[in-house]
């Protein structure tokens, strides 16, 4: 749906711009307590992210406050692990399925269509132009460090594909609805004059003050402040399909000129705002970085002190008498210093004291605390335990993933679910989703996650079922095969295929299964008939031989 560019600015329009600007300032002030924590995390863990107090200049060195890189390294490890376990770049991590319908009740044709839909969506995510994998890594880092992330998904009308963008937490302000679901976002952004012209189609499409400012400045690289506001639109006209009547309003404002630049909308909320974990009553999430922030500060300060201690030990201050030496003092190797004959004074190093060994041991302990907080101990499980078998490594890793179920479940409900549904809607509206079978009419679709993290959650079902079947074997031997009547082999095979994410293309439909069994039964019946014919033929031969033998015996007796 094309956006409506606003070139005329009546008083009502200017008033709306002021209202949105005031709302942004209120939302910004409301999260000021978060900004203090986030700024510390930005300085010590993720220095490349935007500054929360706008005190950082572009190109300024951002790592001057970091003396220990443990937390930054650990955050990178967890972000990489999340991407591998939740949204793997190499394997499809979701299935589209029919809502509230067990797989055994879905026809084979529908299952094949569902798998085709899943492959279609995943193939778009794998397209480098979509920018999915890089943006997911940036998003994961924001979630891990700051507890909140912001991912924007829209349709690129020019190149005909979806595009993802991860926006910095520092520039985004969010609000929840009555169900604690984020449905409003205001984002600050700086655009150069050249970017503004390209985004809105030229100077003639801009409001008068902004157009005049760009012409006056005549600098294509000068930056200007814009706001992008998205919120649920209340004053809608039912049935009117225009950009300004969509369920979610989308408005671009220029803050310098207090002008409304464009108005449009979305059918679905285009921003995905996941939180790592959340406390009731709070809007923004909490992160592993916030949990161990005291340790991060401590290890940073300790490393700074250890560096100073090492410098003092390598090049300690010296003590020397106030006279009796020829100046200047020679510090270079093999330098010669002269003193007066008979003087007992010498140039001596100052004993700075301090137990560096204890400091290093304590520093190591705090570092381990930080890496555990970021779950690095189980991410690197296989590397650190070379004596463990591959099965033991997988079992322990799945156990850790199950312990992370609350956080992973929140990411699925706040990020992956809405993201996949919006992707399906966008692709379907552009005719890129294959036509559904007729029997799908009236059915709703749902998402089933089959990533390593999801498999760890429902993998217990497969383990429990396998153990139950194993327990039936001795019972059947002790009490007879009727014990196995409780097992439905066909249903178990179908469920097992679901648990292990077996592609539906390699499975037979119910009709094909019946055909295979019919052919097998026919072949068995034919084999049985052949064996019976052989037996009967042999019986006939034996009877004929016996008759001849009896006749020969009778003739012999008569003779």
Coordinates of C-alpha atoms in Angstrom, one line a residue:
X1 CA 0.0 0.0 0.0
X2 CA 1.6 3.3 -1.1
X3 CA 2.3 5.9 1.5
X4 CA 0.7 9.3 1.4
X5 CA 3.2 12.1 1.2
X6 CA 2.2 15.3 3.1
X7 CA 3.3 18.5 1.3
X8 CA 0.8 20.9 2.8
X9 CA 1.0 21.4 6.6
X10 CA -2.2 22.9 8.0
X11 CA -2.4 23.7 11.7
X12 CA -4.0 20.3 12.5
X13 CA -1.1 18.5 10.9
X14 CA 1.4 20.5 12.9
X15 CA -0.5 19.8 16.1
X16 CA -0.3 16.1 15.4
X17 CA 3.5 16.3 14.9
X18 CA 3.8 18.1 18.3
X19 CA 1.7 15.4 20.0
X20 CA 3.9 12.7 18.7
X21 CA 7.1 14.5 19.6
X22 CA 5.8 15.0 23.2
X23 CA 4.8 11.4 23.4
X24 CA 8.3 10.4 22.3
X25 CA 9.8 12.6 25.0
X26 CA 7.5 11.1 27.6
X27 CA 8.5 7.6 26.6
X28 CA 12.1 8.6 26.6
X29 CA 11.9 10.1 30.1
X30 CA 10.0 7.0 31.3
X31 CA 12.9 4.7 30.5
X32 CA 15.6 7.0 31.9
X33 CA 16.4 4.4 34.7
X34 CA 17.0 1.8 32.0
X35 CA 19.3 4.1 30.1
X36 CA 21.7 4.3 33.1
X37 CA 22.1 0.5 33.1
X38 CA 22.2 0.2 29.4
X39 CA 24.9 2.9 29.1
X40 CA 27.2 0.9 31.4
X41 CA 26.5 -2.2 29.3
X42 CA 27.2 -0.3 26.2
X43 CA 30.5 1.0 27.6
X44 CA 31.7 -2.3 29.0
X45 CA 30.1 -5.0 26.8
X46 CA 28.9 -3.7 23.5
X47 CA 30.8 -0.4 22.8
X48 CA 29.9 -0.3 19.1
X49 CA 26.2 0.2 19.8
X50 CA 24.8 3.8 19.8
X51 CA 25.2 5.9 22.9
X52 CA 22.2 6.3 25.2
X53 CA 23.0 9.9 26.3
X54 CA 24.0 11.2 22.8
X55 CA 27.4 12.1 24.1
X56 CA 29.4 10.0 21.6
X57 CA 30.7 11.6 18.5
X58 CA 30.8 9.6 15.2
X59 CA 34.2 7.9 14.7
X60 CA 35.1 8.4 18.4
X61 CA 37.1 5.5 20.0
X62 CA 34.5 3.4 21.9
X63 CA 36.7 0.9 23.8
X64 CA 38.7 3.2 26.0
X65 CA 36.7 2.2 29.1
X66 CA 37.2 -1.6 28.6
X67 CA 40.1 -3.3 30.4
X68 CA 38.7 -6.8 30.3
X69 CA 36.9 -8.3 27.3
X70 CA 35.4 -11.3 28.9
X71 CA 31.8 -10.0 28.9
X72 CA 31.9 -8.9 25.3
X73 CA 33.4 -12.2 24.2
X74 CA 30.8 -14.2 26.2
X75 CA 27.9 -12.1 24.7
X76 CA 29.2 -12.9 21.2
X77 CA 29.3 -16.6 22.1
X78 CA 25.7 -16.7 23.3
X79 CA 24.5 -14.7 20.3
X80 CA 26.1 -17.1 18.0
X81 CA 24.7 -20.0 20.0
X82 CA 21.2 -18.6 19.9
X83 CA 21.4 -18.2 16.2
X84 CA 22.6 -21.8 15.7
X85 CA 20.0 -23.2 18.1
X86 CA 17.0 -21.0 17.3
X87 CA 17.3 -19.7 13.7
X88 CA 19.9 -21.9 12.1
X89 CA 21.3 -20.5 8.8
X90 CA 21.9 -24.1 7.5
X91 CA 18.7 -26.0 8.5
X92 CA 15.0 -25.0 8.3
X93 CA 14.0 -24.4 12.0
X94 CA 10.2 -24.3 11.6
X95 CA 7.3 -26.1 10.1
X96 CA 4.0 -24.6 8.9
X97 CA 1.2 -26.8 10.1
X98 CA -2.6 -26.8 10.5
X99 CA -3.8 -25.3 13.7
X100 CA -5.2 -27.6 16.4
X101 CA -4.9 -30.6 14.1
X102 CA -2.6 -33.6 14.9
X103 CA -0.3 -34.6 12.1
X104 CA -1.9 -38.1 11.7
X105 CA -5.2 -36.4 10.8
X106 CA -3.7 -34.2 8.1
X107 CA -3.9 -35.7 4.6
X108 CA -0.7 -36.4 2.8
X109 CA -1.4 -33.8 0.1
X110 CA -1.9 -31.1 2.7
X111 CA 1.3 -32.2 4.4
X112 CA 3.2 -31.8 1.2
X113 CA 1.7 -28.3 0.6
X114 CA 2.6 -27.3 4.2
X115 CA 6.2 -28.4 3.7
X116 CA 6.4 -26.5 0.4
X117 CA 5.1 -23.4 2.2
X118 CA 7.8 -23.8 4.9
X119 CA 10.5 -24.2 2.2
X120 CA 9.3 -21.1 0.4
X121 CA 9.5 -19.0 3.5
X122 CA 12.9 -20.4 4.5
X123 CA 14.3 -19.8 1.0
X124 CA 13.4 -16.1 1.3
X125 CA 15.2 -16.0 4.6
X126 CA 18.3 -17.6 3.0
X127 CA 18.3 -14.9 0.2
X128 CA 21.3 -12.6 0.9
X129 CA 19.2 -9.5 -0.2
X130 CA 16.8 -10.1 2.6
X131 CA 19.6 -9.6 5.2
X132 CA 18.0 -12.0 7.6
X133 CA 21.0 -13.8 9.2
X134 CA 23.1 -10.6 9.8
X135 CA 20.2 -8.8 11.3
X136 CA 19.3 -11.7 13.5
X137 CA 22.8 -11.7 14.9
X138 CA 22.6 -8.0 15.7
X139 CA 19.2 -8.6 17.3
X140 CA 20.5 -11.5 19.4
X141 CA 23.3 -9.3 20.7
X142 CA 20.9 -6.5 21.7
X143 CA 18.6 -9.0 23.5
X144 CA 21.6 -10.6 25.3
X145 CA 23.2 -7.4 26.4
X146 CA 20.3 -5.0 26.8
X147 CA 17.4 -7.5 27.3
X148 CA 15.3 -5.9 24.5
X149 CA 15.6 -5.9 20.7
X150 CA 13.9 -4.2 17.8
X151 CA 13.6 -5.9 14.4
X152 CA 11.8 -4.2 11.5
X153 CA 10.3 -6.3 8.6
X154 CA 9.0 -4.7 5.4
X155 CA 8.5 -5.3 1.7
X156 CA 11.0 -3.9 -0.7
X157 CA 8.7 -2.8 -3.6
X158 CA 11.6 -2.0 -5.9
X159 CA 13.4 -5.4 -5.7
X160 CA 10.4 -7.5 -4.8
X161 CA 11.5 -9.1 -1.7
X162 CA 11.3 -8.9 2.1
X163 CA 14.0 -7.0 4.0
X164 CA 14.9 -7.0 7.7
X165 CA 16.6 -4.3 9.7
X166 CA 17.7 -4.4 13.3
X167 CA 17.4 -1.0 15.0
X168 CA 19.4 0.1 18.1
X169 CA 17.7 0.0 21.5
X170 CA 19.0 3.5 22.2
X171 CA 16.8 4.9 19.4
X172 CA 13.6 3.0 19.9
X173 CA 10.9 3.7 22.5
X174 CA 8.1 1.1 22.9
X175 CA 4.7 0.7 24.7
X176 CA 2.5 -2.3 25.4
X177 CA -1.2 -2.8 25.1
X178 CA -3.5 -4.2 27.8
X179 CA -2.2 -7.7 27.1
X180 CA 1.5 -6.7 27.7
X181 CA 2.2 -7.1 24.0
X182 CA 4.3 -4.4 22.3
X183 CA 2.1 -2.6 19.8
X184 CA 3.6 0.9 19.6
X185 CA 7.1 2.1 18.7
X186 CA 8.6 5.5 18.1
X187 CA 12.1 5.5 16.5
X188 CA 14.6 8.3 16.2
X189 CA 16.7 8.3 13.1
X190 CA 19.2 10.6 11.4
X191 CA 19.0 10.9 7.7
X192 CA 21.3 12.9 5.3
X193 CA 19.8 15.2 2.8
X194 CA 20.6 12.7 0.0
X195 CA 18.8 9.9 1.9
X196 CA 15.8 12.0 2.5
X197 CA 15.4 12.7 -1.2
X198 CA 15.8 9.1 -2.1
X199 CA 13.4 7.9 0.6
X200 CA 10.6 10.3 -0.3
X201 CA 11.1 10.5 -4.0
X202 CA 12.7 13.9 -4.4
X203 CA 12.5 17.5 -3.0
X204 CA 9.1 18.1 -4.6
X205 CA 7.5 15.5 -2.4
X206 CA 8.7 17.1 0.8
X207 CA 6.8 19.6 3.0
X208 CA 7.7 23.3 2.5
X209 CA 10.0 24.0 5.5
X210 CA 12.0 20.9 5.0
X211 CA 12.3 21.4 1.3
X212 CA 13.5 25.0 1.9
X213 CA 16.0 23.9 4.5
X214 CA 17.5 21.3 2.2
X215 CA 17.8 23.8 -0.6
X216 CA 19.4 26.4 1.7
X217 CA 21.9 24.0 3.3
X218 CA 22.8 22.5 -0.1
X219 CA 24.7 19.7 1.7
X220 CA 23.7 16.2 0.7
X221 CA 25.5 14.7 3.7
X222 CA 24.2 16.9 6.5
X223 CA 22.1 14.9 8.9
X224 CA 18.5 15.7 10.0
X225 CA 16.4 14.2 12.8
X226 CA 13.3 12.2 11.9
X227 CA 10.8 10.2 13.9
X228 CA 9.0 7.0 12.7
X229 CA 5.9 6.3 14.7
X230 CA 3.8 3.2 14.5
X231 CA 0.8 2.6 16.6
X232 CA -2.7 0.9 16.4
X233 CA -5.0 3.1 14.4
X234 CA -8.3 3.7 16.3
X235 CA -10.2 6.0 13.9
X236 CA -10.6 3.5 11.0
X237 CA -13.3 3.3 8.3
X238 CA -14.4 -0.3 7.9
X239 CA -13.8 -1.7 4.4
X240 CA -11.7 1.3 3.2
X241 CA -8.4 -0.2 1.8
X242 CA -6.1 2.8 1.6
X243 CA -2.7 3.6 3.2
X244 CA -4.2 6.0 5.8
X245 CA -6.8 3.4 6.9
X246 CA -4.6 0.4 7.7
X247 CA -4.9 -1.2 11.2
X248 CA -1.5 0.2 12.2
X249 CA -0.6 3.8 11.4
X250 CA 2.9 4.7 10.1
X251 CA 4.0 8.3 10.2
X252 CA 7.3 10.0 9.4
X253 CA 8.0 13.4 11.0
X254 CA 10.9 15.8 10.6
X255 CA 11.8 17.0 14.1
X256 CA 13.9 20.0 12.8
X257 CA 10.9 21.6 11.0
X258 CA 8.1 19.9 13.1
X259 CA 6.5 18.7 9.8
X260 CA 4.7 15.6 8.9
X261 CA 6.4 14.0 5.8
X262 CA 4.4 10.9 5.1
X263 CA 1.4 8.9 6.4
X264 CA 0.8 5.3 5.6
X265 CA 0.0 2.1 7.5
X266 CA 0.5 -1.7 7.9
X267 CA -1.9 -4.6 8.2
X268 CA 0.3 -6.1 10.9
X269 CA 2.7 -4.5 13.4
X270 CA 6.0 -4.4 11.4
X271 CA 8.3 -4.2 14.4
X272 CA 9.2 -7.3 16.4
X273 CA 10.3 -6.4 20.0
X274 CA 11.5 -9.5 21.9
X275 CA 12.6 -9.4 25.5
X276 CA 15.0 -11.9 27.1
X277 CA 13.0 -12.0 30.4
X278 CA 10.5 -9.5 31.9
X279 CA 9.3 -8.6 35.3
X280 CA 5.5 -7.8 35.7
X281 CA 4.8 -4.1 35.3
X282 CA 8.0 -3.4 33.3
X283 CA 8.0 -2.7 29.6
X284 CA 11.6 -3.4 28.7
X285 CA 13.3 -6.7 29.2
X286 CA 16.2 -7.8 31.4
X287 CA 19.2 -9.6 30.1
X288 CA 22.2 -11.8 31.2
X289 CA 24.3 -8.7 30.8
X290 CA 22.2 -6.9 33.4
X291 CA 22.3 -9.9 35.7
X292 CA 26.1 -9.9 35.9
X293 CA 26.7 -6.2 35.5
X294 CA 28.2 -5.9 39.0
X295 CA 30.7 -8.7 38.1
X296 CA 31.4 -7.0 34.8
X297 CA 32.2 -3.7 36.5
X298 CA 34.3 -5.6 39.1
X299 CA 36.4 -7.5 36.7
X300 CA 37.0 -4.4 34.6
X301 CA 38.2 -2.5 37.6
X302 CA 40.3 -5.4 38.8
X303 CA 41.9 -5.8 35.4
X304 CA 42.7 -2.1 35.4
X305 CA 44.5 -2.5 38.8
X306 CA 46.3 -5.6 37.7
X307 CA 47.6 -3.7 34.6
X308 CA 48.8 -0.9 36.9
X309 CA 50.4 -3.5 39.2
X310 CA 52.2 -5.2 36.4
X311 CA 53.5 -1.8 35.1
X312 CA 54.8 -1.0 38.6
X313 CA 56.6 -4.4 38.9
X314 CA 58.1 -4.2 35.4
X315 CA 59.1 -0.5 35.7
X316 CA 58.9 0.3 39.4
X317 CA 59.4 3.8 40.9
X318 CA 63.0 4.4 42.1
X319 CA 64.5 5.8 45.3
X320 CA 67.7 7.7 45.2
X321 CA 69.4 10.3 47.3
X322 CA 68.9 14.0 46.5
X323 CA 72.5 14.5 45.7
X324 CA 75.7 12.6 44.9
X325 CA 74.7 11.4 41.4
X326 CA 75.5 12.8 38.0
X327 CA 72.3 13.7 36.1
X328 CA 70.5 12.8 34.1
X329 CA 69.7 9.2 35.2
X330 CA 70.3 6.7 32.4
X331 CA 67.3 4.3 32.0
X332 CA 68.2 2.6 28.8
X333 CA 69.8 -0.9 28.8
X334 CA 73.5 -0.9 29.6
X335 CA 73.2 2.7 30.7
X336 CA 75.9 3.9 33.1
X337 CA 75.1 6.1 36.1
X338 CA 77.9 7.9 38.0
X339 CA 77.9 8.6 41.8
X340 CA 80.5 10.3 44.0
X341 CA 83.3 8.1 45.4
X342 CA 82.7 6.9 48.9
X343 CA 79.0 7.3 48.8
X344 CA 77.0 4.3 50.1
X345 CA 73.8 5.4 48.5
X346 CA 72.4 3.6 45.5
X347 CA 69.5 3.9 43.1
X348 CA 66.9 1.3 44.3
X349 CA 63.5 0.3 43.1
X350 CA 60.5 1.0 45.4
X351 CA 58.9 -2.1 46.8
X352 CA 55.3 -1.6 45.6
X353 CA 53.9 -4.7 47.4
X354 CA 50.6 -6.3 46.4
X355 CA 49.8 -10.0 45.7
X356 CA 49.4 -10.2 42.0
X357 CA 48.9 -14.0 42.1
X358 CA 45.9 -13.7 44.4
X359 CA 44.5 -11.0 42.2
X360 CA 44.8 -13.2 39.1
X361 CA 43.1 -16.1 40.8
X362 CA 40.2 -13.9 42.0
X363 CA 39.9 -12.4 38.5
X364 CA 39.7 -15.8 37.0
X365 CA 36.9 -16.7 39.4
X366 CA 34.9 -13.6 38.4
X367 CA 35.5 -14.3 34.8
X368 CA 34.0 -17.8 35.2
X369 CA 31.0 -16.3 36.8
X370 CA 30.4 -14.0 33.8
X371 CA 30.8 -16.8 31.3
X372 CA 28.3 -18.9 33.2
X373 CA 25.9 -16.0 33.3
X374 CA 26.1 -15.9 29.5
X375 CA 25.8 -19.8 29.3
X376 CA 29.2 -20.1 27.7
X377 CA 29.9 -23.2 29.9
X378 CA 27.5 -25.3 28.0
X379 CA 28.0 -23.6 24.6
X380 CA 31.6 -24.8 24.7
X381 CA 30.7 -28.1 26.4
X382 CA 32.2 -30.3 23.7
X383 CA 35.5 -28.4 23.6
X384 CA 36.1 -28.4 27.3
X385 CA 35.2 -32.1 27.9
X386 CA 37.2 -34.1 25.4
X387 CA 36.5 -37.3 27.2
X388 CA 32.7 -37.1 26.8
X389 CA 31.1 -39.0 24.0
X390 CA 29.0 -37.2 21.4
X391 CA 25.8 -38.6 22.9
X392 CA 26.7 -37.3 26.3
X393 CA 27.5 -33.9 24.9
X394 CA 24.1 -33.7 23.1
X395 CA 22.3 -34.9 26.2
X396 CA 23.9 -32.3 28.4
X397 CA 23.3 -29.6 25.9
X398 CA 19.7 -30.5 25.5
X399 CA 19.3 -30.5 29.3
X400 CA 20.7 -26.9 29.4
X401 CA 18.4 -25.9 26.6
X402 CA 15.4 -27.2 28.5
X403 CA 16.5 -25.1 31.5
X404 CA 16.4 -22.1 29.2
X405 CA 12.8 -22.9 28.2
X406 CA 11.3 -19.7 29.7
X407 CA 13.6 -17.4 27.8
X408 CA 13.4 -19.4 24.6
X409 CA 9.7 -19.6 24.8
X410 CA 9.4 -15.8 25.1
X411 CA 11.6 -15.4 22.1
X412 CA 9.3 -17.7 20.1
X413 CA 6.2 -15.9 21.2
X414 CA 7.5 -12.3 20.8
X415 CA 9.9 -12.7 17.9
X416 CA 9.7 -15.9 15.8
X417 CA 6.0 -16.4 15.8
X418 CA 5.0 -12.8 14.8
X419 CA 7.9 -12.6 12.3
X420 CA 6.9 -15.8 10.5
X421 CA 3.2 -14.8 10.4
X422 CA 4.1 -11.4 8.9
X423 CA 6.4 -13.1 6.4
X424 CA 3.7 -15.5 5.3
X425 CA 1.2 -12.6 5.0
X426 CA 3.6 -10.5 2.9
X427 CA 4.6 -13.3 0.6
X428 CA 1.0 -14.5 0.2
X429 CA -0.2 -10.9 -0.7
X430 CA 2.4 -10.9 -3.4
X431 CA 1.3 -14.3 -4.8
X432 CA 4.5 -16.0 -3.8
X433 CA 2.9 -18.7 -1.6
X434 CA 1.7 -21.8 -3.6
X435 CA -2.1 -22.3 -3.9
X436 CA -3.5 -24.4 -1.0
X437 CA -5.4 -27.6 -1.6
X438 CA -9.2 -27.3 -1.6
X439 CA -9.5 -29.2 1.6
X440 CA -7.6 -26.4 3.4
X441 CA -10.5 -24.1 3.0
X442 CA -11.5 -22.6 6.4
X443 CA -8.4 -24.0 8.1
X444 CA -6.0 -21.9 10.1
X445 CA -2.2 -22.2 9.9
X446 CA 0.2 -22.5 12.8
X447 CA 3.9 -22.7 13.4
X448 CA 5.8 -25.7 14.8
X449 CA 9.4 -25.0 15.8
X450 CA 12.0 -27.7 14.9
X451 CA 15.2 -25.9 15.8
X452 CA 17.7 -27.7 18.0
X453 CA 16.4 -25.6 20.9
X454 CA 12.8 -26.6 20.2
X455 CA 13.7 -30.3 19.7
X456 CA 15.3 -30.2 23.1
X457 CA 12.0 -29.1 24.6
X458 CA 9.8 -31.8 23.0
X459 CA 12.6 -34.4 22.6
X460 CA 11.6 -35.7 26.0
X461 CA 8.5 -37.2 24.3
X462 CA 10.6 -39.3 21.9
X463 CA 12.8 -40.4 24.8
X464 CA 9.8 -41.3 26.9
X465 CA 8.1 -43.2 24.1
X466 CA 11.2 -45.2 23.2
X467 CA 11.7 -46.1 26.9
X468 CA 8.1 -47.2 27.2
X469 CA 8.4 -49.5 24.2
X470 CA 11.6 -50.9 25.6
X471 CA 9.8 -51.7 28.9
X472 CA 7.1 -53.6 27.0
X473 CA 9.5 -56.2 25.6
X474 CA 10.2 -58.1 28.9
X475 CA 6.5 -57.8 29.8
X476 CA 5.5 -59.4 26.5
X477 CA 8.0 -62.2 27.1
X478 CA 6.6 -62.8 30.6
X479 CA 2.9 -62.4 30.0
X480 CA 2.4 -62.9 26.3
X481 CA 2.2 -60.8 23.2
X482 CA -1.2 -59.4 24.1
X483 CA 0.7 -56.8 26.2
X484 CA 1.8 -55.1 22.9
X485 CA -1.9 -54.6 22.0
X486 CA -1.7 -51.2 23.8
X487 CA 0.8 -50.0 21.1
X488 CA -0.4 -48.4 17.9
X489 CA 2.6 -48.9 15.5
X490 CA 1.2 -46.6 12.8
X491 CA 0.5 -43.8 15.1
X492 CA 3.9 -44.2 16.8
X493 CA 5.6 -44.1 13.4
X494 CA 3.8 -40.8 12.5
X495 CA 4.5 -39.2 15.9
X496 CA 8.2 -40.3 15.8
X497 CA 8.5 -38.7 12.4
X498 CA 7.2 -35.4 13.9
X499 CA 9.5 -35.6 16.9
X500 CA 12.6 -36.2 14.7
X501 CA 11.4 -33.6 12.1
X502 CA 11.4 -36.1 9.2
X503 CA 10.6 -34.5 5.8
X504 CA 7.0 -35.5 4.8
X505 CA 8.3 -36.1 1.3
X506 CA 10.0 -39.3 2.4
X507 CA 6.8 -40.6 4.2
X508 CA 4.0 -42.6 2.5
X509 CA 0.5 -41.3 2.6
X510 CA -2.3 -43.5 4.2
X511 CA -3.4 -44.6 0.7
X512 CA 0.2 -45.5 -0.2
X513 CA 0.6 -47.4 3.0
X514 CA -2.6 -49.4 2.3
X515 CA -1.4 -50.1 -1.2
X516 CA 2.0 -51.3 0.0
X517 CA 0.3 -53.5 2.6
X518 CA -2.2 -54.8 0.0
X519 CA 0.7 -55.7 -2.4
X520 CA 2.6 -57.3 0.5
X521 CA -0.5 -59.4 1.4
X522 CA -1.2 -60.3 -2.2
X523 CA 2.4 -61.5 -2.6
X524 CA 2.2 -63.4 0.7
X525 CA -1.1 -65.1 -0.4
X526 CA 0.5 -66.0 -3.7
X527 CA 3.5 -67.5 -2.0
X528 CA 1.2 -69.4 0.4
X529 CA -0.8 -70.8 -2.5
X530 CA 2.3 -71.8 -4.3
X531 CA 3.6 -73.6 -1.3
X532 CA 0.2 -75.3 -0.8
X533 CA 0.3 -76.4 -4.4
X534 CA 3.7 -77.9 -4.0
X535 CA 2.6 -79.8 -0.9
X536 CA -0.6 -81.1 -2.6
X537 CA 1.5 -82.1 -5.7
X538 CA 3.9 -83.9 -3.5
X539 CA 1.1 -85.6 -1.7
X540 CA -0.3 -86.7 -5.1
X541 CA 3.0 -88.1 -6.1
X542 CA 3.4 -90.0 -2.8
X543 CA -0.1 -91.4 -3.1
X544 CA 0.5 -92.6 -6.7
X545 CA 3.8 -94.2 -5.7
X546 CA 2.2 -96.0 -2.7
X547 CA -0.7 -97.3 -4.9
X548 CA 1.8 -98.8 -7.4
X549 CA 3.8 -100.3 -4.5
X550 CA 0.7 -102.0 -3.1
X551 CA -0.3 -103.3 -6.5
X552 CA 3.2 -104.7 -7.0
X553 CA 3.1 -106.4 -3.6
X554 CA -0.2 -108.0 -4.3
X555 CA 1.0 -109.4 -7.6
X556 CA 4.0 -110.8 -5.9
X557 CA 1.9 -112.6 -3.3
X558 CA -0.4 -114.0 -5.9
X559 CA 2.5 -115.4 -7.8

